[in-house]
PDB file of C-alpha atoms and ligand atoms in Angstrom:
ATOM      1  CA  MET A   1      -3.164  31.144 -19.587  1.00  0.00           C
ATOM      2  CA  ALA A   2      -0.646  28.677 -18.236  1.00  0.00           C
ATOM      3  CA  ALA A   3      -1.464  26.321 -15.423  1.00  0.00           C
ATOM      4  CA  ARG A   4       0.225  27.026 -12.120  1.00  0.00           C
ATOM      5  CA  VAL A   5       0.341  25.707  -8.557  1.00  0.00           C
ATOM      6  CA  ASP A   6      -1.085  27.708  -5.655  1.00  0.00           C
ATOM      7  CA  HIS A   7      -0.841  26.753  -2.027  1.00  0.00           C
ATOM      8  CA  ALA A   8      -2.208  27.276   1.459  1.00  0.00           C
ATOM      9  CA  VAL A   9      -1.359  25.830   4.845  1.00  0.00           C
ATOM     10  CA  THR A  10      -4.110  25.024   7.329  1.00  0.00           C
ATOM     11  CA  SER A  11      -3.717  24.148  10.986  1.00  0.00           C
ATOM     12  CA  GLY A  12      -5.793  21.668  12.939  1.00  0.00           C
ATOM     13  CA  THR A  13      -5.654  18.136  14.246  1.00  0.00           C
ATOM     14  CA  PHE A  14      -5.140  14.577  13.046  1.00  0.00           C
ATOM     15  CA  SER A  15      -6.738  11.742  15.008  1.00  0.00           C
ATOM     16  CA  LEU A  16      -6.278   7.994  14.628  1.00  0.00           C
ATOM     17  CA  ASP A  17      -6.068   5.026  16.965  1.00  0.00           C
ATOM     18  CA  GLY A  18      -7.415   7.095  19.859  1.00  0.00           C
ATOM     19  CA  GLU A  19      -4.696   9.744  19.726  1.00  0.00           C
ATOM     20  CA  THR A  20      -4.896  13.330  18.480  1.00  0.00           C
ATOM     21  CA  PHE A  21      -2.058  15.477  17.178  1.00  0.00           C
ATOM     22  CA  ASP A  22      -1.734  19.100  16.108  1.00  0.00           C
ATOM     23  CA  VAL A  23      -0.790  19.288  12.428  1.00  0.00           C
ATOM     24  CA  ASP A  24      -0.243  21.804   9.639  1.00  0.00           C
ATOM     25  CA  ASN A  25      -1.474  20.578   6.263  1.00  0.00           C
ATOM     26  CA  ASN A  26      -0.668  21.744   2.765  1.00  0.00           C
ATOM     27  CA  VAL A  27      -3.519  22.413   0.369  1.00  0.00           C
ATOM     28  CA  TRP A  28      -2.509  22.470  -3.300  1.00  0.00           C
ATOM     29  CA  VAL A  29      -4.546  24.164  -6.003  1.00  0.00           C
ATOM     30  CA  VAL A  30      -3.590  23.461  -9.632  1.00  0.00           C
ATOM     31  CA  GLY A  31      -5.085  25.490 -12.448  1.00  0.00           C
ATOM     32  CA  ASP A  32      -5.192  28.772 -14.336  1.00  0.00           C
ATOM     33  CA  ASP A  33      -7.285  31.904 -13.845  1.00  0.00           C
ATOM     34  CA  ALA A  34     -10.466  30.138 -15.014  1.00  0.00           C
ATOM     35  CA  GLN A  35     -10.468  26.697 -13.424  1.00  0.00           C
ATOM     36  CA  CYS A  36      -8.627  24.599 -10.889  1.00  0.00           C
ATOM     37  CA  VAL A  37      -8.377  21.273  -9.093  1.00  0.00           C
ATOM     38  CA  VAL A  38      -8.033  21.242  -5.301  1.00  0.00           C
ATOM     39  CA  ILE A  39      -5.787  18.566  -3.775  1.00  0.00           C
ATOM     40  CA  ASP A  40      -6.925  17.636  -0.254  1.00  0.00           C
ATOM     41  CA  ALA A  41      -9.435  19.373   1.996  1.00  0.00           C
ATOM     42  CA  PRO A  42      -8.031  19.824   5.497  1.00  0.00           C
ATOM     43  CA  HIS A  43      -9.392  21.827   8.419  1.00  0.00           C
ATOM     44  CA  SER A  44     -10.720  25.042   6.856  1.00  0.00           C
ATOM     45  CA  VAL A  45     -13.018  25.570   3.885  1.00  0.00           C
ATOM     46  CA  GLN A  46     -12.401  29.313   3.931  1.00  0.00           C
ATOM     47  CA  ALA A  47      -8.617  28.944   3.701  1.00  0.00           C
ATOM     48  CA  ILE A  48      -9.094  26.797   0.595  1.00  0.00           C
ATOM     49  CA  LEU A  49     -11.667  29.123  -0.972  1.00  0.00           C
ATOM     50  CA  ASP A  50      -9.275  32.034  -0.438  1.00  0.00           C
ATOM     51  CA  VAL A  51      -6.786  30.288  -2.736  1.00  0.00           C
ATOM     52  CA  VAL A  52      -9.450  29.251  -5.244  1.00  0.00           C
ATOM     53  CA  GLY A  53     -10.878  32.758  -5.541  1.00  0.00           C
ATOM     54  CA  ASP A  54     -13.547  33.065  -8.229  1.00  0.00           C
ATOM     55  CA  ARG A  55     -12.272  30.117 -10.284  1.00  0.00           C
ATOM     56  CA  GLU A  56     -14.350  27.090 -11.171  1.00  0.00           C
ATOM     57  CA  VAL A  57     -13.266  24.032  -9.155  1.00  0.00           C
ATOM     58  CA  THR A  58     -13.504  21.055 -11.518  1.00  0.00           C
ATOM     59  CA  ALA A  59     -12.531  18.383  -8.962  1.00  0.00           C
ATOM     60  CA  ILE A  60     -11.445  17.918  -5.365  1.00  0.00           C
ATOM     61  CA  VAL A  61      -8.884  15.124  -5.325  1.00  0.00           C
ATOM     62  CA  LEU A  62      -8.158  13.495  -1.974  1.00  0.00           C
ATOM     63  CA  THR A  63      -4.706  11.916  -1.625  1.00  0.00           C
ATOM     64  CA  HIS A  64      -6.025   9.683   1.168  1.00  0.00           C
ATOM     65  CA  ALA A  65      -8.734   9.729   3.813  1.00  0.00           C
ATOM     66  CA  HIS A  66      -6.947  10.503   7.086  1.00  0.00           C
ATOM     67  CA  ASP A  67      -9.140  13.055   8.808  1.00  0.00           C
ATOM     68  CA  ASP A  68      -6.620  15.885   8.478  1.00  0.00           C
ATOM     69  CA  HIS A  69      -6.836  15.566   4.673  1.00  0.00           C
ATOM     70  CA  VAL A  70     -10.613  15.153   4.225  1.00  0.00           C
ATOM     71  CA  ARG A  71     -12.204  16.906   7.205  1.00  0.00           C
ATOM     72  CA  VAL A  72     -13.921  19.659   5.178  1.00  0.00           C
ATOM     73  CA  ALA A  73     -14.206  17.726   1.913  1.00  0.00           C
ATOM     74  CA  PRO A  74     -18.016  17.376   1.960  1.00  0.00           C
ATOM     75  CA  GLU A  75     -18.496  21.062   2.784  1.00  0.00           C
ATOM     76  CA  LEU A  76     -15.980  22.128   0.130  1.00  0.00           C
ATOM     77  CA  ALA A  77     -17.786  19.999  -2.447  1.00  0.00           C
ATOM     78  CA  GLU A  78     -21.080  21.597  -1.495  1.00  0.00           C
ATOM     79  CA  ARG A  79     -19.684  25.134  -1.646  1.00  0.00           C
ATOM     80  CA  THR A  80     -17.921  24.649  -5.010  1.00  0.00           C
ATOM     81  CA  GLY A  81     -20.193  22.125  -6.723  1.00  0.00           C
ATOM     82  CA  ALA A  82     -17.102  20.059  -7.550  1.00  0.00           C
ATOM     83  CA  PRO A  83     -16.978  16.265  -7.294  1.00  0.00           C
ATOM     84  CA  LEU A  84     -14.890  14.561  -4.614  1.00  0.00           C
ATOM     85  CA  LEU A  85     -12.482  11.880  -5.828  1.00  0.00           C
ATOM     86  CA  LEU A  86     -10.865   9.233  -3.602  1.00  0.00           C
ATOM     87  CA  HIS A  87      -9.347   5.807  -4.160  1.00  0.00           C
ATOM     88  CA  PRO A  88     -11.883   3.107  -3.164  1.00  0.00           C
ATOM     89  CA  ALA A  89      -9.362   1.365  -0.876  1.00  0.00           C
ATOM     90  CA  GLU A  90      -9.718   4.352   1.480  1.00  0.00           C
ATOM     91  CA  ASP A  91     -13.268   3.372   2.420  1.00  0.00           C
ATOM     92  CA  VAL A  92     -12.377   2.250   5.955  1.00  0.00           C
ATOM     93  CA  LEU A  93     -10.619   5.532   6.761  1.00  0.00           C
ATOM     94  CA  TRP A  94     -13.313   7.624   5.052  1.00  0.00           C
ATOM     95  CA  LYS A  95     -15.978   5.997   7.241  1.00  0.00           C
ATOM     96  CA  LEU A  96     -13.968   6.818  10.364  1.00  0.00           C
ATOM     97  CA  THR A  97     -13.965  10.519   9.459  1.00  0.00           C
ATOM     98  CA  HIS A  98     -17.353  10.826   7.792  1.00  0.00           C
ATOM     99  CA  PRO A  99     -19.570   8.011   9.063  1.00  0.00           C
ATOM    100  CA  GLY A 100     -22.803   7.833   7.128  1.00  0.00           C
ATOM    101  CA  LEU A 101     -21.530   9.787   4.136  1.00  0.00           C
ATOM    102  CA  ALA A 102     -21.217   8.021   0.795  1.00  0.00           C
ATOM    103  CA  MET A 103     -17.751   7.338  -0.545  1.00  0.00           C
ATOM    104  CA  PRO A 104     -16.492   9.912  -3.051  1.00  0.00           C
ATOM    105  CA  ALA A 105     -16.240   8.967  -6.720  1.00  0.00           C
ATOM    106  CA  PRO A 106     -13.463   6.419  -7.296  1.00  0.00           C
ATOM    107  CA  LEU A 107      -9.935   7.318  -8.370  1.00  0.00           C
ATOM    108  CA  SER A 108      -8.007   4.644 -10.245  1.00  0.00           C
ATOM    109  CA  ASP A 109      -4.348   4.130 -10.997  1.00  0.00           C
ATOM    110  CA  GLY A 110      -3.405   5.714 -14.305  1.00  0.00           C
ATOM    111  CA  GLN A 111      -6.472   7.952 -14.406  1.00  0.00           C
ATOM    112  CA  GLU A 112      -5.793  11.357 -15.950  1.00  0.00           C
ATOM    113  CA  ILE A 113      -7.515  14.377 -14.475  1.00  0.00           C
ATOM    114  CA  PRO A 114      -7.568  17.303 -16.899  1.00  0.00           C
ATOM    115  CA  VAL A 115      -7.343  20.879 -15.691  1.00  0.00           C
ATOM    116  CA  ALA A 116      -6.372  24.143 -17.378  1.00  0.00           C
ATOM    117  CA  GLY A 117      -4.816  22.415 -20.396  1.00  0.00           C
ATOM    118  CA  ILE A 118      -2.665  19.945 -18.443  1.00  0.00           C
ATOM    119  CA  THR A 119      -3.281  16.601 -16.792  1.00  0.00           C
ATOM    120  CA  LEU A 120      -2.788  15.176 -13.327  1.00  0.00           C
ATOM    121  CA  ARG A 121      -1.951  11.483 -13.540  1.00  0.00           C
ATOM    122  CA  VAL A 122      -3.099   9.310 -10.636  1.00  0.00           C
ATOM    123  CA  LEU A 123      -0.416   7.029  -9.167  1.00  0.00           C
ATOM    124  CA  HIS A 124      -1.794   4.509  -6.669  1.00  0.00           C
ATOM    125  CA  THR A 125       0.897   4.421  -3.965  1.00  0.00           C
ATOM    126  CA  PRO A 126      -0.381   2.310  -1.047  1.00  0.00           C
ATOM    127  CA  GLY A 127       1.521   2.050   2.234  1.00  0.00           C
ATOM    128  CA  HIS A 128       0.739   5.129   4.315  1.00  0.00           C
ATOM    129  CA  SER A 129      -2.831   3.990   3.748  1.00  0.00           C
ATOM    130  CA  PRO A 130      -4.331   1.381   1.421  1.00  0.00           C
ATOM    131  CA  GLY A 131      -5.675   3.781  -1.178  1.00  0.00           C
ATOM    132  CA  ALA A 132      -3.131   6.582  -0.941  1.00  0.00           C
ATOM    133  CA  VAL A 133      -2.457   8.243  -4.281  1.00  0.00           C
ATOM    134  CA  CYS A 134       0.046  10.698  -5.703  1.00  0.00           C
ATOM    135  CA  LEU A 135      -0.736  13.063  -8.567  1.00  0.00           C
ATOM    136  CA  TYR A 136       1.917  13.573 -11.203  1.00  0.00           C
ATOM    137  CA  ALA A 137       1.799  16.688 -13.381  1.00  0.00           C
ATOM    138  CA  PRO A 138       4.388  16.112 -16.150  1.00  0.00           C
ATOM    139  CA  ALA A 139       3.723  19.520 -17.740  1.00  0.00           C
ATOM    140  CA  LEU A 140       4.534  21.255 -14.466  1.00  0.00           C
ATOM    141  CA  GLY A 141       7.437  18.979 -13.529  1.00  0.00           C
ATOM    142  CA  CYS A 142       5.950  18.221 -10.149  1.00  0.00           C
ATOM    143  CA  VAL A 143       4.219  15.511  -8.166  1.00  0.00           C
ATOM    144  CA  PHE A 144       1.800  15.888  -5.262  1.00  0.00           C
ATOM    145  CA  THR A 145       2.560  13.130  -2.798  1.00  0.00           C
ATOM    146  CA  GLY A 146       0.148  13.599   0.106  1.00  0.00           C
ATOM    147  CA  ASP A 147       1.618  11.674   3.034  1.00  0.00           C
ATOM    148  CA  THR A 148       3.452   9.099   0.898  1.00  0.00           C
ATOM    149  CA  LEU A 149       6.743  10.997   0.483  1.00  0.00           C
ATOM    150  CA  PHE A 150       8.047  13.948   2.490  1.00  0.00           C
ATOM    151  CA  GLN A 151      11.219  15.973   2.592  1.00  0.00           C
ATOM    152  CA  GLY A 152      13.361  13.457   4.464  1.00  0.00           C
ATOM    153  CA  GLY A 153      11.733  10.250   3.329  1.00  0.00           C
ATOM    154  CA  PRO A 154       8.637   8.063   3.409  1.00  0.00           C
ATOM    155  CA  GLY A 155       5.443   8.990   5.222  1.00  0.00           C
ATOM    156  CA  ALA A 156       4.511   7.496   8.561  1.00  0.00           C
ATOM    157  CA  THR A 157       3.509   3.844   8.742  1.00  0.00           C
ATOM    158  CA  GLY A 158       3.185   3.354  12.500  1.00  0.00           C
ATOM    159  CA  ARG A 159      -0.611   3.414  12.731  1.00  0.00           C
ATOM    160  CA  SER A 160      -3.538   1.283  11.665  1.00  0.00           C
ATOM    161  CA  HIS A 161      -3.955   0.578   7.947  1.00  0.00           C
ATOM    162  CA  SER A 162      -0.318   1.516   7.203  1.00  0.00           C
ATOM    163  CA  ASP A 163       2.499  -0.772   6.061  1.00  0.00           C
ATOM    164  CA  ARG A 164       6.207   0.102   5.796  1.00  0.00           C
ATOM    165  CA  PRO A 165       7.307  -2.453   3.163  1.00  0.00           C
ATOM    166  CA  THR A 166       4.332  -1.434   1.026  1.00  0.00           C
ATOM    167  CA  ILE A 167       5.122   2.286   1.132  1.00  0.00           C
ATOM    168  CA  GLU A 168       8.778   1.599   0.317  1.00  0.00           C
ATOM    169  CA  ARG A 169       7.710  -0.492  -2.664  1.00  0.00           C
ATOM    170  CA  SER A 170       5.327   2.256  -3.821  1.00  0.00           C
ATOM    171  CA  ILE A 171       7.938   4.996  -3.546  1.00  0.00           C
ATOM    172  CA  LYS A 172      10.643   2.991  -5.291  1.00  0.00           C
ATOM    173  CA  SER A 173       8.447   1.778  -8.136  1.00  0.00           C
ATOM    174  CA  ARG A 174       6.192   4.797  -8.719  1.00  0.00           C
ATOM    175  CA  LEU A 175       7.990   7.927  -7.464  1.00  0.00           C
ATOM    176  CA  LEU A 176      11.735   7.350  -7.669  1.00  0.00           C
ATOM    177  CA  THR A 177      11.177   6.377 -11.320  1.00  0.00           C
ATOM    178  CA  LEU A 178       9.976   9.919 -12.138  1.00  0.00           C
ATOM    179  CA  PRO A 179      12.502  12.395 -13.589  1.00  0.00           C
ATOM    180  CA  PRO A 180      14.983  13.193 -10.785  1.00  0.00           C
ATOM    181  CA  GLU A 181      14.387  16.956 -11.011  1.00  0.00           C
ATOM    182  CA  THR A 182      10.644  16.528 -10.373  1.00  0.00           C
ATOM    183  CA  VAL A 183       9.505  18.839  -7.567  1.00  0.00           C
ATOM    184  CA  VAL A 184       7.651  17.058  -4.761  1.00  0.00           C
ATOM    185  CA  HIS A 185       4.768  18.965  -3.162  1.00  0.00           C
ATOM    186  CA  THR A 186       3.978  17.137   0.075  1.00  0.00           C
ATOM    187  CA  GLY A 187       0.988  16.903   2.375  1.00  0.00           C
ATOM    188  CA  HIS A 188       2.887  18.423   5.294  1.00  0.00           C
ATOM    189  CA  GLY A 189       5.947  20.644   5.381  1.00  0.00           C
ATOM    190  CA  ALA A 190       8.434  21.735   2.756  1.00  0.00           C
ATOM    191  CA  ASP A 191       8.840  20.769  -0.874  1.00  0.00           C
ATOM    192  CA  THR A 192      11.578  18.421  -1.960  1.00  0.00           C
ATOM    193  CA  THR A 193      12.683  16.749  -5.202  1.00  0.00           C
ATOM    194  CA  ILE A 194      12.724  13.141  -6.325  1.00  0.00           C
ATOM    195  CA  SER A 195      16.544  13.119  -6.534  1.00  0.00           C
ATOM    196  CA  ALA A 196      16.833  14.355  -2.931  1.00  0.00           C
ATOM    197  CA  GLU A 197      14.760  11.468  -1.581  1.00  0.00           C
ATOM    198  CA  VAL A 198      16.439   8.456  -3.156  1.00  0.00           C
ATOM    199  CA  PHE A 199      16.941   5.761  -0.532  1.00  0.00           C
TER     200      PHE A 199
HETATM  201 ZN1   ZN B   1      -2.033  10.691   6.438  1.00  0.00          ZN
END
């Protein structure tokens, strides 16, 4: 059974620096009929479980620790029995969202996460946040970019713990070097491709 990408959108809020915004977040589920990996855990456990169905969740990978991406991560881990994975440089943001909870298991650049006969390769792409990661799935011809790259360009860098030159460096060195036809599944909004986002 070939691996595929499933998807849900959840609605809720994002808060940082004392401001709160309404946001719609993408949840990506990569796997086959038997097992899957969940990418990000925003807003609603039930919306994510509806996509997972009766499959085994082998990991919950968090692209970064802004609260709109990790709000229900602990509950989703408890419900599925799957480990949470997050880059260690996200510890400051994780503690803002989940004070008192231990950091998830560490993601590292170059790490390969197996699922359903394929691998998700971790690309550390700091800038939107210090430990932001993208997940590249060569076998599927796609990359999951969280809030690092959107349709229309780089993710936001106007708030605490973000840095514009750093995100530009990450995108140019780690994403724009992928095959140009690679489909980009983003953390918010529509898909794009690498070739459409060259800047
Ligand atoms: Zn974010």
